């Protein structure tokens, strides 16, 4: 097993905050450049889960009428325990918002394309919400 000295560990920082990987940093930079509202390294208490655990979201992307949890899956995600924990979090979170997952490699290859995809999904969710509200008004005679 390779040992790292503290000074030789790679740094992955965005606006002074340590992130998990270069992919996380590149995606944050691309979202900021596209002027997308987002939070990163978000601590979240999800209803229905273990009340003693606060889950971490990689990115919470915020649109005018929708939210998306965006996850960047890297090498750590291949460990079965981490993967199981992530999918349990996603299952609990699905009652409240959608999760989009991207591989670390895809984000590194083209962060701008990933941002474009995220923006299209936010727009799709907003259209879906507008349609649902319209149908609700129609059924209520509004």
PDB file of C-alpha atoms in Angstrom, residues 15-105:
ATOM      1  CA  UNK A  15     -12.955  28.588  -3.454  1.00  0.00           C
ATOM      2  CA  UNK A  16     -10.887  27.508  -0.482  1.00  0.00           C
ATOM      3  CA  UNK A  17     -12.789  24.288   0.257  1.00  0.00           C
ATOM      4  CA  UNK A  18     -11.252  20.817  -0.062  1.00  0.00           C
ATOM      5  CA  UNK A  19     -13.218  18.590  -2.424  1.00  0.00           C
ATOM      6  CA  UNK A  20     -13.018  14.867  -3.163  1.00  0.00           C
ATOM      7  CA  UNK A  21     -11.412  15.023  -6.580  1.00  0.00           C
ATOM      8  CA  UNK A  22     -10.264  17.067  -9.538  1.00  0.00           C
ATOM      9  CA  UNK A  23     -13.584  16.184 -11.204  1.00  0.00           C
ATOM     10  CA  UNK A  24     -15.512  17.855  -8.393  1.00  0.00           C
ATOM     11  CA  UNK A  25     -13.378  20.974  -8.763  1.00  0.00           C
ATOM     12  CA  UNK A  26     -13.755  21.084 -12.559  1.00  0.00           C
ATOM     13  CA  UNK A  27     -17.538  20.674 -12.326  1.00  0.00           C
ATOM     14  CA  UNK A  28     -17.805  23.443  -9.716  1.00  0.00           C
ATOM     15  CA  UNK A  29     -15.694  25.714 -11.924  1.00  0.00           C
ATOM     16  CA  UNK A  30     -17.862  24.950 -14.966  1.00  0.00           C
ATOM     17  CA  UNK A  31     -21.103  25.541 -13.033  1.00  0.00           C
ATOM     18  CA  UNK A  32     -19.762  28.855 -11.723  1.00  0.00           C
ATOM     19  CA  UNK A  33     -18.640  29.892 -15.229  1.00  0.00           C
ATOM     20  CA  UNK A  34     -22.143  29.102 -16.547  1.00  0.00           C
ATOM     21  CA  UNK A  35     -23.618  31.197 -13.703  1.00  0.00           C
ATOM     22  CA  UNK A  36     -25.587  28.266 -12.323  1.00  0.00           C
ATOM     23  CA  UNK A  37     -26.675  28.525  -8.681  1.00  0.00           C
ATOM     24  CA  UNK A  38     -25.281  25.595  -6.695  1.00  0.00           C
ATOM     25  CA  UNK A  39     -24.034  24.445  -3.305  1.00  0.00           C
ATOM     26  CA  UNK A  40     -21.275  21.903  -2.797  1.00  0.00           C
ATOM     27  CA  UNK A  41     -20.362  19.505   0.004  1.00  0.00           C
ATOM     28  CA  UNK A  42     -23.895  19.913   1.365  1.00  0.00           C
ATOM     29  CA  UNK A  43     -24.696  18.254   4.693  1.00  0.00           C
ATOM     30  CA  UNK A  44     -28.280  17.001   4.525  1.00  0.00           C
ATOM     31  CA  UNK A  45     -30.697  15.378   6.958  1.00  0.00           C
ATOM     32  CA  UNK A  46     -32.984  13.201   4.848  1.00  0.00           C
ATOM     33  CA  UNK A  47     -36.391  12.175   6.252  1.00  0.00           C
ATOM     34  CA  UNK A  48     -36.853   8.427   6.523  1.00  0.00           C
ATOM     35  CA  UNK A  49     -33.185   7.688   7.027  1.00  0.00           C
ATOM     36  CA  UNK A  50     -31.130   7.059  10.117  1.00  0.00           C
ATOM     37  CA  UNK A  51     -31.844  10.115  12.317  1.00  0.00           C
ATOM     38  CA  UNK A  52     -28.288  10.016  13.679  1.00  0.00           C
ATOM     39  CA  UNK A  53     -26.692  10.375  10.233  1.00  0.00           C
ATOM     40  CA  UNK A  54     -26.266  13.540   8.239  1.00  0.00           C
ATOM     41  CA  UNK A  55     -25.624  12.659   4.576  1.00  0.00           C
ATOM     42  CA  UNK A  56     -23.309  14.588   2.271  1.00  0.00           C
ATOM     43  CA  UNK A  57     -24.294  15.607  -1.249  1.00  0.00           C
ATOM     44  CA  UNK A  58     -21.553  16.439  -3.755  1.00  0.00           C
ATOM     45  CA  UNK A  59     -23.564  19.227  -5.379  1.00  0.00           C
ATOM     46  CA  UNK A  60     -27.037  20.638  -4.970  1.00  0.00           C
ATOM     47  CA  UNK A  61     -27.908  22.473  -8.187  1.00  0.00           C
ATOM     48  CA  UNK A  62     -30.734  24.979  -7.874  1.00  0.00           C
ATOM     49  CA  UNK A  63     -32.998  26.160 -10.673  1.00  0.00           C
ATOM     50  CA  UNK A  64     -35.892  28.626 -10.469  1.00  0.00           C
ATOM     51  CA  UNK A  65     -38.398  25.784  -9.993  1.00  0.00           C
ATOM     52  CA  UNK A  66     -36.337  22.673  -9.333  1.00  0.00           C
ATOM     53  CA  UNK A  67     -33.423  21.108  -7.486  1.00  0.00           C
ATOM     54  CA  UNK A  68     -31.039  18.365  -8.533  1.00  0.00           C
ATOM     55  CA  UNK A  69     -28.580  16.375  -6.491  1.00  0.00           C
ATOM     56  CA  UNK A  70     -25.491  15.900  -8.670  1.00  0.00           C
ATOM     57  CA  UNK A  71     -22.942  13.233  -7.771  1.00  0.00           C
ATOM     58  CA  UNK A  72     -19.498  12.652  -9.259  1.00  0.00           C
ATOM     59  CA  UNK A  73     -18.537   8.993  -8.947  1.00  0.00           C
ATOM     60  CA  UNK A  74     -14.812   8.401  -8.658  1.00  0.00           C
ATOM     61  CA  UNK A  75     -12.615   5.514  -7.579  1.00  0.00           C
ATOM     62  CA  UNK A  76     -13.992   5.619  -4.013  1.00  0.00           C
ATOM     63  CA  UNK A  77     -17.422   4.865  -5.422  1.00  0.00           C
ATOM     64  CA  UNK A  78     -16.235   1.442  -6.564  1.00  0.00           C
ATOM     65  CA  UNK A  79     -15.890   0.282  -2.963  1.00  0.00           C
ATOM     66  CA  UNK A  80     -19.045  -1.688  -2.245  1.00  0.00           C
ATOM     67  CA  UNK A  81     -19.695  -0.168   1.196  1.00  0.00           C
ATOM     68  CA  UNK A  82     -19.434   3.400  -0.167  1.00  0.00           C
ATOM     69  CA  UNK A  83     -21.574   2.502  -3.190  1.00  0.00           C
ATOM     70  CA  UNK A  84     -24.257   0.925  -0.973  1.00  0.00           C
ATOM     71  CA  UNK A  85     -24.322   4.006   1.255  1.00  0.00           C
ATOM     72  CA  UNK A  86     -24.605   6.302  -1.780  1.00  0.00           C
ATOM     73  CA  UNK A  87     -27.479   4.334  -3.278  1.00  0.00           C
ATOM     74  CA  UNK A  88     -29.311   4.231   0.070  1.00  0.00           C
ATOM     75  CA  UNK A  89     -28.953   8.033   0.273  1.00  0.00           C
ATOM     76  CA  UNK A  90     -30.199   8.374  -3.323  1.00  0.00           C
ATOM     77  CA  UNK A  91     -33.201   6.152  -2.562  1.00  0.00           C
ATOM     78  CA  UNK A  92     -34.186   8.261   0.449  1.00  0.00           C
ATOM     79  CA  UNK A  93     -33.541  11.486  -1.431  1.00  0.00           C
ATOM     80  CA  UNK A  94     -35.665  10.375  -4.418  1.00  0.00           C
ATOM     81  CA  UNK A  95     -38.796  11.296  -2.466  1.00  0.00           C
ATOM     82  CA  UNK A  96     -37.670  14.913  -2.636  1.00  0.00           C
ATOM     83  CA  UNK A  97     -35.511  15.404  -5.745  1.00  0.00           C
ATOM     84  CA  UNK A  98     -33.735  13.613  -8.536  1.00  0.00           C
ATOM     85  CA  UNK A  99     -30.114  12.555  -8.478  1.00  0.00           C
ATOM     86  CA  UNK A 100     -27.871  12.760 -11.525  1.00  0.00           C
ATOM     87  CA  UNK A 101     -24.668  10.708 -11.462  1.00  0.00           C
ATOM     88  CA  UNK A 102     -21.629  11.325 -13.619  1.00  0.00           C
ATOM     89  CA  UNK A 103     -18.376   9.421 -13.746  1.00  0.00           C
ATOM     90  CA  UNK A 104     -15.253  11.259 -12.736  1.00  0.00           C
ATOM     91  CA  UNK A 105     -13.852  10.563 -16.199  1.00  0.00           C
TER      92      UNK A 105
END
